[in-house]
């Protein structure tokens, strides 16, 4: 090295991993340049050359090299500083970083919290102690034999303050119901979004998975349902900025069916590794500051910030492998059983909806060929025997043991003036179903700067891009695997795809009865995708006007773009059946079939380009004044302006040919089509196909709010909170009476253990807090309006004129939804190691409901404030540490909640199907919960023909009455949503090993079991031969006496199969049986969500190998689920699918 810096020489030596240098940057920078040119020299030779003719000298102590200024005083020497670092409870803290102020080299505490620090003796030795989640502490060494250091928790951590989004308030001064969890405590490598990790973590919050598909979001509810037609999701807030609802696809075409499953949620864009804490605000006092958006609860996310510390680089990587489902998990027929069922159906002269097609791949097909004389008896039985042994493994063909991986790199650090946190993440997730995947790339920069002593600014920028792939129309691999006969082969003897004949029809050709079908061909020639790019920036500026008055500005901007696509090509069965009438590439251009084809070439493409941009501006004045240590006043006065603009351009094109450069080939003009047979149709449909379908929509939502909070602590034991907010929305037009929605809350708390008599007589009670809150919340349904809403459409084919549809008739009395809430909470702690939190709440909501209208109004429904919804419940959280020694620590955390949901009066006139199906968007009957459903009362099977019999179906005098209340002949079965949720989290540490587990419990929901006759057309006709069936049908009634051992009805073999009901609807008996109470099952379950083993390398060892930290972990998700055996393998949460078991392996390295 020639002319280089001396510090660079030291760094080059350190990179070899043998020595660590300790020096003052100020001293080393005095050496302007060094010239070193040596080979195979030892350390002393190099240092002698570098320090020659300088004022510096070196000392080598083992692997530590100290560089210091030469001192003429002979008494100067090295000193050894020893000590231990603990937290406030006396527990040793391993991994605490210790550096001498002004230097760059330090040490870390060991597993016992102890450290040894070597430095040169001088008059101003100051050691800096830093640890994540703790306040950085500076200690001057003045010759103590041993330092005993106590680190306090950081003021921004959840144990000290509660981050509500708008402000951070001392935990002791906040009155309200809330729960806070650290993201690191619930991190699950198998999931890519934080909302998927929250099940079983917070009392009062219900998290239900809706799909096992990559990109799907769970359903989250806090303290029950308070709105019927509005969004029932909680409000998400990230670093003080409200997250708008995700971009939704307007289902103007059936091509959007699968896109809705992979669109994501309000929070799915945020990398979980960037999250510090999640705070769930539950009652009116805690949520009222968010006004009209908070009636469903608020989830506040705080992201990671930089700290005043040396540069830290951290890498986290995880590899996940999920298991593939198999037939052992499901109660489905094998090939032999399915062929036997078809044989029985033929023998019993059961009724088929469609005439079975002659083919070699189904029993019905070869039977038709045998009857027609196309197969001999021997050939028939040989082929039948072959079909019985096919046993195609559709799960093996359509699903996989998917491998997913994610990586996150973060860099943080800073000085007392400027701190930073920069991160980048990449994840690649393969779904259980072949064809489902997601890739995501995230980037984040957070910079905090102290511009002056009293002025600080924080800037955070996030950028996310992702692509999620799903499936095309009518392509569902998991569903196909569970509903398709195993007697059907997927490939022929040559290894090519086998196309069996599937019943079909075509609009312009009555001669079409069947077409070729192969699911793998459908999957490979269709698909859907969602490409997302999101950018958001947040600026936070604070000015300490005085030591008790602060002004704060927060501004945020978000731009979210989603490009959605769904397509299917000309090679698919769907295109052949709907638009062509013949199999791909099987007819000539001069044939009648070709001339009747709407789409002789090409397929179908739906695209949507959706853009949502929003901004949020907040101005706040905050007062925080202490009159003495026990009396504190906190006041916030603020205004907020929010605006969201949504635009979407969607287009459906026919004739799409992706394998020919993506061109669109023109469909056959309607006037050139030549239908076959006497087929007539609405030519307007054909014109749409010929012209395509294009739509542009825009929407703007504006909200202006003024709000304030007041918190006062008297003697550190009596607390009062008041929150007032007034929102204005453009949803209510110029109506000054309804445009504004004032909300407010009050809260009182008593810290009982702060009383002198408690300290004296009940010393074992560490804490006892009692709080009471009341508040009113509002909710503006952005999709509704009190004004007349008209949709100006295109040209009507019938009249060849523009036409307009009525979307909503005027209702000047329509206003905000309102929810009134009470909450009583008790928190206590025993011996500083056992804590309990209890809450009781009631909520009454005046919800907007839908009401039916006569046809002469131009629309069939209208909306009005007329639905009363009551929620009341209890929540219980317990956490304790039964074992706590130097080597062993065992933590237990339990949470549970019970919610009673009940509805009041409603104008909605519910019909029979409403009661049988249940509904969460309608009030069906006063006194029953939303989501409640009713059933026919099953009375057994007939001993004569095996038909089901029912109770309560006595006909009223005068005959059937269509207006009769259906609940008079139905029985109440329960609610489709759980009313009791719980979670168990266990943690066991032994030295450097940690074993943690998470369990979720949901109780109280009921579901109907899938009917074994579900795949039967109209519930009574024999299904197509390609359909697989439940093995329950093997237990069906077949002869008199069977009714003593089974409740499954016989096959329908006659034309009369209806039952008479008091309302005259007269359903068929199989349909009524499937909707009877005998098919209702308890959907409660207990799931092991995750089991994780982590090993942490000793910080002292990490220091010796040049690392700050190193941990390895292995985990398994969805280890087991305990539920009713009647589900026969299906997951009680998903109903028709299973949650895959996922194995994950991870590493976390800090530098």
PDB file of C-alpha atoms in Angstrom, residues 876-1109:
ATOM      1  CA  UNK A 876     -59.094 -12.503  29.417  1.00  0.00           C
ATOM      2  CA  UNK A 877     -55.291 -12.454  29.122  1.00  0.00           C
ATOM      3  CA  UNK A 878     -52.836 -14.201  31.455  1.00  0.00           C
ATOM      4  CA  UNK A 879     -49.056 -14.240  31.278  1.00  0.00           C
ATOM      5  CA  UNK A 880     -46.602 -15.629  33.811  1.00  0.00           C
ATOM      6  CA  UNK A 881     -43.133 -17.106  34.161  1.00  0.00           C
ATOM      7  CA  UNK A 882     -43.297 -20.214  36.374  1.00  0.00           C
ATOM      8  CA  UNK A 883     -39.583 -21.005  35.926  1.00  0.00           C
ATOM      9  CA  UNK A 884     -36.838 -18.403  35.866  1.00  0.00           C
ATOM     10  CA  UNK A 885     -33.229 -19.365  36.644  1.00  0.00           C
ATOM     11  CA  UNK A 886     -29.902 -18.468  35.088  1.00  0.00           C
ATOM     12  CA  UNK A 887     -30.138 -21.367  32.629  1.00  0.00           C
ATOM     13  CA  UNK A 888     -33.870 -22.032  32.440  1.00  0.00           C
ATOM     14  CA  UNK A 889     -36.764 -19.694  31.600  1.00  0.00           C
ATOM     15  CA  UNK A 890     -40.329 -20.834  30.896  1.00  0.00           C
ATOM     16  CA  UNK A 891     -42.960 -18.275  29.789  1.00  0.00           C
ATOM     17  CA  UNK A 892     -46.687 -18.858  29.381  1.00  0.00           C
ATOM     18  CA  UNK A 893     -49.169 -16.473  27.733  1.00  0.00           C
ATOM     19  CA  UNK A 894     -52.882 -17.211  27.401  1.00  0.00           C
ATOM     20  CA  UNK A 895     -55.635 -15.124  25.878  1.00  0.00           C
ATOM     21  CA  UNK A 896     -59.321 -15.784  25.339  1.00  0.00           C
ATOM     22  CA  UNK A 897     -62.460 -13.890  24.461  1.00  0.00           C
ATOM     23  CA  UNK A 898     -66.166 -14.606  24.236  1.00  0.00           C
ATOM     24  CA  UNK A 899     -68.459 -12.484  22.067  1.00  0.00           C
ATOM     25  CA  UNK A 900     -72.256 -12.500  22.101  1.00  0.00           C
ATOM     26  CA  UNK A 901     -73.684 -11.034  18.895  1.00  0.00           C
ATOM     27  CA  UNK A 902     -77.401 -10.280  18.683  1.00  0.00           C
ATOM     28  CA  UNK A 903     -79.494  -8.361  16.188  1.00  0.00           C
ATOM     29  CA  UNK A 904     -82.525  -6.131  16.677  1.00  0.00           C
ATOM     30  CA  UNK A 905     -85.369  -5.154  14.411  1.00  0.00           C
ATOM     31  CA  UNK A 906     -84.916  -4.894  10.660  1.00  0.00           C
ATOM     32  CA  UNK A 907     -87.043  -4.010   7.655  1.00  0.00           C
ATOM     33  CA  UNK A 908     -85.579  -6.857   5.619  1.00  0.00           C
ATOM     34  CA  UNK A 909     -88.144  -9.524   4.754  1.00  0.00           C
ATOM     35  CA  UNK A 910     -86.077 -12.711   4.912  1.00  0.00           C
ATOM     36  CA  UNK A 911     -87.105 -15.698   2.804  1.00  0.00           C
ATOM     37  CA  UNK A 912     -86.557 -19.418   3.292  1.00  0.00           C
ATOM     38  CA  UNK A 913     -83.227 -19.492   1.467  1.00  0.00           C
ATOM     39  CA  UNK A 914     -81.927 -16.626   3.626  1.00  0.00           C
ATOM     40  CA  UNK A 915     -82.570 -18.623   6.778  1.00  0.00           C
ATOM     41  CA  UNK A 916     -81.117 -21.839   5.375  1.00  0.00           C
ATOM     42  CA  UNK A 917     -77.978 -20.192   4.032  1.00  0.00           C
ATOM     43  CA  UNK A 918     -77.407 -17.726   6.849  1.00  0.00           C
ATOM     44  CA  UNK A 919     -76.091 -14.238   6.178  1.00  0.00           C
ATOM     45  CA  UNK A 920     -73.638 -11.801   7.706  1.00  0.00           C
ATOM     46  CA  UNK A 921     -74.921  -8.952   5.512  1.00  0.00           C
ATOM     47  CA  UNK A 922     -78.576  -9.183   6.565  1.00  0.00           C
ATOM     48  CA  UNK A 923     -80.510  -9.199   9.811  1.00  0.00           C
ATOM     49  CA  UNK A 924     -82.646 -12.289   9.525  1.00  0.00           C
ATOM     50  CA  UNK A 925     -84.382 -12.501  12.878  1.00  0.00           C
ATOM     51  CA  UNK A 926     -84.436 -10.358  16.001  1.00  0.00           C
ATOM     52  CA  UNK A 927     -82.517 -11.848  18.906  1.00  0.00           C
ATOM     53  CA  UNK A 928     -80.218 -13.984  16.756  1.00  0.00           C
ATOM     54  CA  UNK A 929     -76.649 -13.279  15.645  1.00  0.00           C
ATOM     55  CA  UNK A 930     -75.482 -12.167  12.245  1.00  0.00           C
ATOM     56  CA  UNK A 931     -74.330 -15.298  10.501  1.00  0.00           C
ATOM     57  CA  UNK A 932     -76.979 -17.415  12.200  1.00  0.00           C
ATOM     58  CA  UNK A 933     -78.645 -20.095  10.108  1.00  0.00           C
ATOM     59  CA  UNK A 934     -81.566 -22.530  10.348  1.00  0.00           C
ATOM     60  CA  UNK A 935     -82.152 -26.103   9.192  1.00  0.00           C
ATOM     61  CA  UNK A 936     -84.846 -28.618   8.459  1.00  0.00           C
ATOM     62  CA  UNK A 937     -85.471 -30.937  11.403  1.00  0.00           C
ATOM     63  CA  UNK A 938     -84.363 -34.438  10.350  1.00  0.00           C
ATOM     64  CA  UNK A 939     -86.574 -37.293  11.613  1.00  0.00           C
ATOM     65  CA  UNK A 940     -84.777 -40.315  10.110  1.00  0.00           C
ATOM     66  CA  UNK A 941     -85.049 -42.355   6.927  1.00  0.00           C
ATOM     67  CA  UNK A 942     -88.088 -44.102   5.555  1.00  0.00           C
ATOM     68  CA  UNK A 943     -87.974 -47.874   5.967  1.00  0.00           C
ATOM     69  CA  UNK A 944     -89.751 -48.249   2.611  1.00  0.00           C
ATOM     70  CA  UNK A 945     -87.523 -46.404   0.150  1.00  0.00           C
ATOM     71  CA  UNK A 946     -84.799 -44.692   2.219  1.00  0.00           C
ATOM     72  CA  UNK A 947     -86.077 -41.160   1.637  1.00  0.00           C
ATOM     73  CA  UNK A 948     -85.435 -38.645   4.471  1.00  0.00           C
ATOM     74  CA  UNK A 949     -88.265 -37.673   6.794  1.00  0.00           C
ATOM     75  CA  UNK A 950     -88.645 -34.349   8.595  1.00  0.00           C
ATOM     76  CA  UNK A 951     -90.339 -32.842  11.630  1.00  0.00           C
ATOM     77  CA  UNK A 952     -92.379 -29.606  11.825  1.00  0.00           C
ATOM     78  CA  UNK A 953     -93.683 -29.711   8.238  1.00  0.00           C
ATOM     79  CA  UNK A 954     -97.388 -29.739   9.087  1.00  0.00           C
ATOM     80  CA  UNK A 955     -99.318 -27.747   6.505  1.00  0.00           C
ATOM     81  CA  UNK A 956    -101.228 -24.674   7.801  1.00  0.00           C
ATOM     82  CA  UNK A 957    -104.961 -24.515   7.491  1.00  0.00           C
ATOM     83  CA  UNK A 958    -105.907 -23.347   4.057  1.00  0.00           C
ATOM     84  CA  UNK A 959    -102.771 -24.799   2.414  1.00  0.00           C
ATOM     85  CA  UNK A 960     -99.277 -23.495   1.788  1.00  0.00           C
ATOM     86  CA  UNK A 961     -98.605 -19.872   2.734  1.00  0.00           C
ATOM     87  CA  UNK A 962     -95.657 -18.168   0.943  1.00  0.00           C
ATOM     88  CA  UNK A 963     -95.612 -15.433   3.623  1.00  0.00           C
ATOM     89  CA  UNK A 964     -95.250 -17.792   6.579  1.00  0.00           C
ATOM     90  CA  UNK A 965     -92.251 -17.283   8.859  1.00  0.00           C
ATOM     91  CA  UNK A 966     -89.804 -20.056   7.825  1.00  0.00           C
ATOM     92  CA  UNK A 967     -88.520 -20.370  11.385  1.00  0.00           C
ATOM     93  CA  UNK A 968     -91.849 -21.939  12.349  1.00  0.00           C
ATOM     94  CA  UNK A 969     -90.888 -25.121  10.484  1.00  0.00           C
ATOM     95  CA  UNK A 970     -87.083 -24.843  10.728  1.00  0.00           C
ATOM     96  CA  UNK A 971     -84.776 -25.287  13.732  1.00  0.00           C
ATOM     97  CA  UNK A 972     -81.998 -22.904  14.681  1.00  0.00           C
ATOM     98  CA  UNK A 973     -78.564 -24.462  14.087  1.00  0.00           C
ATOM     99  CA  UNK A 974     -76.110 -21.827  15.282  1.00  0.00           C
ATOM    100  CA  UNK A 975     -73.802 -19.243  13.796  1.00  0.00           C
ATOM    101  CA  UNK A 976     -71.220 -19.652  11.074  1.00  0.00           C
ATOM    102  CA  UNK A 977     -68.666 -17.543  12.956  1.00  0.00           C
ATOM    103  CA  UNK A 978     -66.873 -18.496  16.194  1.00  0.00           C
ATOM    104  CA  UNK A 979     -67.945 -16.666  19.328  1.00  0.00           C
ATOM    105  CA  UNK A 980     -65.021 -17.838  21.453  1.00  0.00           C
ATOM    106  CA  UNK A 981     -61.398 -17.361  20.427  1.00  0.00           C
ATOM    107  CA  UNK A 982     -58.242 -18.142  22.308  1.00  0.00           C
ATOM    108  CA  UNK A 983     -54.507 -18.409  21.992  1.00  0.00           C
ATOM    109  CA  UNK A 984     -51.716 -20.134  23.884  1.00  0.00           C
ATOM    110  CA  UNK A 985     -48.100 -19.084  23.485  1.00  0.00           C
ATOM    111  CA  UNK A 986     -45.351 -21.009  25.265  1.00  0.00           C
ATOM    112  CA  UNK A 987     -41.647 -20.201  25.434  1.00  0.00           C
ATOM    113  CA  UNK A 988     -38.870 -22.313  26.933  1.00  0.00           C
ATOM    114  CA  UNK A 989     -35.230 -21.218  27.059  1.00  0.00           C
ATOM    115  CA  UNK A 990     -32.304 -23.346  28.128  1.00  0.00           C
ATOM    116  CA  UNK A 991     -29.012 -21.485  27.907  1.00  0.00           C
ATOM    117  CA  UNK A 992     -28.669 -20.615  24.210  1.00  0.00           C
ATOM    118  CA  UNK A 993     -31.639 -22.704  22.998  1.00  0.00           C
ATOM    119  CA  UNK A 994     -35.198 -21.401  22.721  1.00  0.00           C
ATOM    120  CA  UNK A 995     -38.275 -23.515  22.063  1.00  0.00           C
ATOM    121  CA  UNK A 996     -41.480 -21.599  21.339  1.00  0.00           C
ATOM    122  CA  UNK A 997     -44.939 -22.680  20.300  1.00  0.00           C
ATOM    123  CA  UNK A 998     -48.182 -20.973  19.314  1.00  0.00           C
ATOM    124  CA  UNK A 999     -51.690 -22.436  19.439  1.00  0.00           C
ATOM    125  CA  UNK A1000     -55.059 -21.048  18.343  1.00  0.00           C
ATOM    126  CA  UNK A1001     -58.510 -22.056  19.537  1.00  0.00           C
ATOM    127  CA  UNK A1002     -61.810 -21.089  17.884  1.00  0.00           C
ATOM    128  CA  UNK A1003     -65.061 -22.357  19.371  1.00  0.00           C
ATOM    129  CA  UNK A1004     -68.748 -21.836  18.750  1.00  0.00           C
ATOM    130  CA  UNK A1005     -69.144 -21.880  14.984  1.00  0.00           C
ATOM    131  CA  UNK A1006     -71.247 -24.368  13.068  1.00  0.00           C
ATOM    132  CA  UNK A1007     -71.004 -25.460   9.469  1.00  0.00           C
ATOM    133  CA  UNK A1008     -72.868 -27.727   7.149  1.00  0.00           C
ATOM    134  CA  UNK A1009     -70.940 -30.767   6.063  1.00  0.00           C
ATOM    135  CA  UNK A1010     -70.538 -31.066   2.314  1.00  0.00           C
ATOM    136  CA  UNK A1011     -73.349 -33.274   1.124  1.00  0.00           C
ATOM    137  CA  UNK A1012     -72.244 -36.571  -0.446  1.00  0.00           C
ATOM    138  CA  UNK A1013     -74.906 -35.698  -3.018  1.00  0.00           C
ATOM    139  CA  UNK A1014     -73.435 -32.221  -3.614  1.00  0.00           C
ATOM    140  CA  UNK A1015     -72.075 -33.196  -7.044  1.00  0.00           C
ATOM    141  CA  UNK A1016     -75.452 -34.585  -8.103  1.00  0.00           C
ATOM    142  CA  UNK A1017     -77.224 -32.197 -10.506  1.00  0.00           C
ATOM    143  CA  UNK A1018     -80.300 -30.788  -8.749  1.00  0.00           C
ATOM    144  CA  UNK A1019     -79.180 -32.972  -5.816  1.00  0.00           C
ATOM    145  CA  UNK A1020     -81.016 -35.985  -7.268  1.00  0.00           C
ATOM    146  CA  UNK A1021     -79.656 -36.713 -10.745  1.00  0.00           C
ATOM    147  CA  UNK A1022     -76.659 -39.012 -11.082  1.00  0.00           C
ATOM    148  CA  UNK A1023     -73.538 -36.873 -11.654  1.00  0.00           C
ATOM    149  CA  UNK A1024     -71.318 -36.989 -14.691  1.00  0.00           C
ATOM    150  CA  UNK A1025     -69.077 -40.082 -14.815  1.00  0.00           C
ATOM    151  CA  UNK A1026     -65.935 -37.933 -14.404  1.00  0.00           C
ATOM    152  CA  UNK A1027     -67.031 -36.775 -10.934  1.00  0.00           C
ATOM    153  CA  UNK A1028     -65.644 -38.454  -7.825  1.00  0.00           C
ATOM    154  CA  UNK A1029     -67.889 -39.001  -4.835  1.00  0.00           C
ATOM    155  CA  UNK A1030     -67.685 -39.195  -1.083  1.00  0.00           C
ATOM    156  CA  UNK A1031     -67.211 -42.630   0.453  1.00  0.00           C
ATOM    157  CA  UNK A1032     -70.187 -41.736   2.647  1.00  0.00           C
ATOM    158  CA  UNK A1033     -72.350 -42.863  -0.287  1.00  0.00           C
ATOM    159  CA  UNK A1034     -71.145 -46.400   0.298  1.00  0.00           C
ATOM    160  CA  UNK A1035     -73.090 -46.182   3.582  1.00  0.00           C
ATOM    161  CA  UNK A1036     -76.313 -44.970   1.948  1.00  0.00           C
ATOM    162  CA  UNK A1037     -79.661 -46.665   2.481  1.00  0.00           C
ATOM    163  CA  UNK A1038     -79.988 -49.557   0.014  1.00  0.00           C
ATOM    164  CA  UNK A1039     -82.526 -51.926   1.577  1.00  0.00           C
ATOM    165  CA  UNK A1040     -85.143 -51.946   4.362  1.00  0.00           C
ATOM    166  CA  UNK A1041     -83.468 -52.094   7.738  1.00  0.00           C
ATOM    167  CA  UNK A1042     -80.548 -49.907   6.700  1.00  0.00           C
ATOM    168  CA  UNK A1043     -82.290 -46.926   8.327  1.00  0.00           C
ATOM    169  CA  UNK A1044     -81.219 -48.335  11.706  1.00  0.00           C
ATOM    170  CA  UNK A1045     -77.536 -47.897  10.843  1.00  0.00           C
ATOM    171  CA  UNK A1046     -77.288 -44.934   8.493  1.00  0.00           C
ATOM    172  CA  UNK A1047     -78.686 -41.441   8.033  1.00  0.00           C
ATOM    173  CA  UNK A1048     -77.677 -41.144   4.371  1.00  0.00           C
ATOM    174  CA  UNK A1049     -80.678 -41.349   2.013  1.00  0.00           C
ATOM    175  CA  UNK A1050     -81.033 -43.730  -0.876  1.00  0.00           C
ATOM    176  CA  UNK A1051     -80.466 -42.790  -4.492  1.00  0.00           C
ATOM    177  CA  UNK A1052     -83.446 -41.130  -6.153  1.00  0.00           C
ATOM    178  CA  UNK A1053     -84.876 -43.531  -8.696  1.00  0.00           C
ATOM    179  CA  UNK A1054     -88.318 -42.036  -9.282  1.00  0.00           C
ATOM    180  CA  UNK A1055     -89.644 -38.834 -10.808  1.00  0.00           C
ATOM    181  CA  UNK A1056     -91.378 -37.819  -7.555  1.00  0.00           C
ATOM    182  CA  UNK A1057     -88.801 -36.636  -5.086  1.00  0.00           C
ATOM    183  CA  UNK A1058     -90.146 -33.428  -3.532  1.00  0.00           C
ATOM    184  CA  UNK A1059     -91.360 -32.787  -0.011  1.00  0.00           C
ATOM    185  CA  UNK A1060     -94.203 -30.439   0.859  1.00  0.00           C
ATOM    186  CA  UNK A1061     -93.318 -27.464   3.041  1.00  0.00           C
ATOM    187  CA  UNK A1062     -95.662 -24.945   4.735  1.00  0.00           C
ATOM    188  CA  UNK A1063     -94.422 -22.126   2.500  1.00  0.00           C
ATOM    189  CA  UNK A1064     -94.993 -24.045  -0.725  1.00  0.00           C
ATOM    190  CA  UNK A1065     -91.338 -24.056  -1.829  1.00  0.00           C
ATOM    191  CA  UNK A1066     -91.357 -27.889  -1.855  1.00  0.00           C
ATOM    192  CA  UNK A1067     -87.645 -28.700  -2.302  1.00  0.00           C
ATOM    193  CA  UNK A1068     -86.464 -32.163  -3.322  1.00  0.00           C
ATOM    194  CA  UNK A1069     -85.790 -34.422  -0.390  1.00  0.00           C
ATOM    195  CA  UNK A1070     -82.023 -34.731  -0.962  1.00  0.00           C
ATOM    196  CA  UNK A1071     -81.670 -30.944  -0.969  1.00  0.00           C
ATOM    197  CA  UNK A1072     -83.734 -30.678   2.217  1.00  0.00           C
ATOM    198  CA  UNK A1073     -81.689 -33.463   3.851  1.00  0.00           C
ATOM    199  CA  UNK A1074     -78.422 -31.647   2.954  1.00  0.00           C
ATOM    200  CA  UNK A1075     -79.841 -28.540   4.678  1.00  0.00           C
ATOM    201  CA  UNK A1076     -81.119 -30.403   7.710  1.00  0.00           C
ATOM    202  CA  UNK A1077     -79.707 -30.408  11.237  1.00  0.00           C
ATOM    203  CA  UNK A1078     -78.213 -33.879  10.746  1.00  0.00           C
ATOM    204  CA  UNK A1079     -75.643 -32.304   8.399  1.00  0.00           C
ATOM    205  CA  UNK A1080     -74.659 -29.538  10.832  1.00  0.00           C
ATOM    206  CA  UNK A1081     -71.282 -30.047  12.482  1.00  0.00           C
ATOM    207  CA  UNK A1082     -69.410 -28.241  15.209  1.00  0.00           C
ATOM    208  CA  UNK A1083     -66.661 -26.281  13.404  1.00  0.00           C
ATOM    209  CA  UNK A1084     -64.615 -25.549  16.546  1.00  0.00           C
ATOM    210  CA  UNK A1085     -60.932 -26.393  16.323  1.00  0.00           C
ATOM    211  CA  UNK A1086     -57.641 -26.256  18.169  1.00  0.00           C
ATOM    212  CA  UNK A1087     -54.597 -25.696  15.948  1.00  0.00           C
ATOM    213  CA  UNK A1088     -50.883 -25.818  16.595  1.00  0.00           C
ATOM    214  CA  UNK A1089     -49.890 -22.863  14.449  1.00  0.00           C
ATOM    215  CA  UNK A1090     -46.138 -22.994  14.948  1.00  0.00           C
ATOM    216  CA  UNK A1091     -43.395 -24.831  16.818  1.00  0.00           C
ATOM    217  CA  UNK A1092     -39.940 -23.229  16.622  1.00  0.00           C
ATOM    218  CA  UNK A1093     -36.500 -24.181  17.932  1.00  0.00           C
ATOM    219  CA  UNK A1094     -33.841 -21.441  17.908  1.00  0.00           C
ATOM    220  CA  UNK A1095     -30.159 -21.582  18.769  1.00  0.00           C
ATOM    221  CA  UNK A1096     -28.328 -18.324  19.585  1.00  0.00           C
ATOM    222  CA  UNK A1097     -24.558 -18.246  19.424  1.00  0.00           C
ATOM    223  CA  UNK A1098     -22.850 -16.876  22.525  1.00  0.00           C
ATOM    224  CA  UNK A1099     -22.160 -13.148  21.927  1.00  0.00           C
ATOM    225  CA  UNK A1100     -18.612 -13.590  23.152  1.00  0.00           C
ATOM    226  CA  UNK A1101     -18.008 -16.262  20.524  1.00  0.00           C
ATOM    227  CA  UNK A1102     -19.666 -14.054  17.904  1.00  0.00           C
ATOM    228  CA  UNK A1103     -17.234 -11.269  18.752  1.00  0.00           C
ATOM    229  CA  UNK A1104     -14.265 -13.548  18.247  1.00  0.00           C
ATOM    230  CA  UNK A1105     -15.421 -14.488  14.732  1.00  0.00           C
ATOM    231  CA  UNK A1106     -16.314 -10.931  13.695  1.00  0.00           C
ATOM    232  CA  UNK A1107     -20.085 -11.192  14.182  1.00  0.00           C
ATOM    233  CA  UNK A1108     -22.454  -9.271  16.379  1.00  0.00           C
ATOM    234  CA  UNK A1109     -25.007 -12.074  16.566  1.00  0.00           C
TER     235      UNK A1109
END
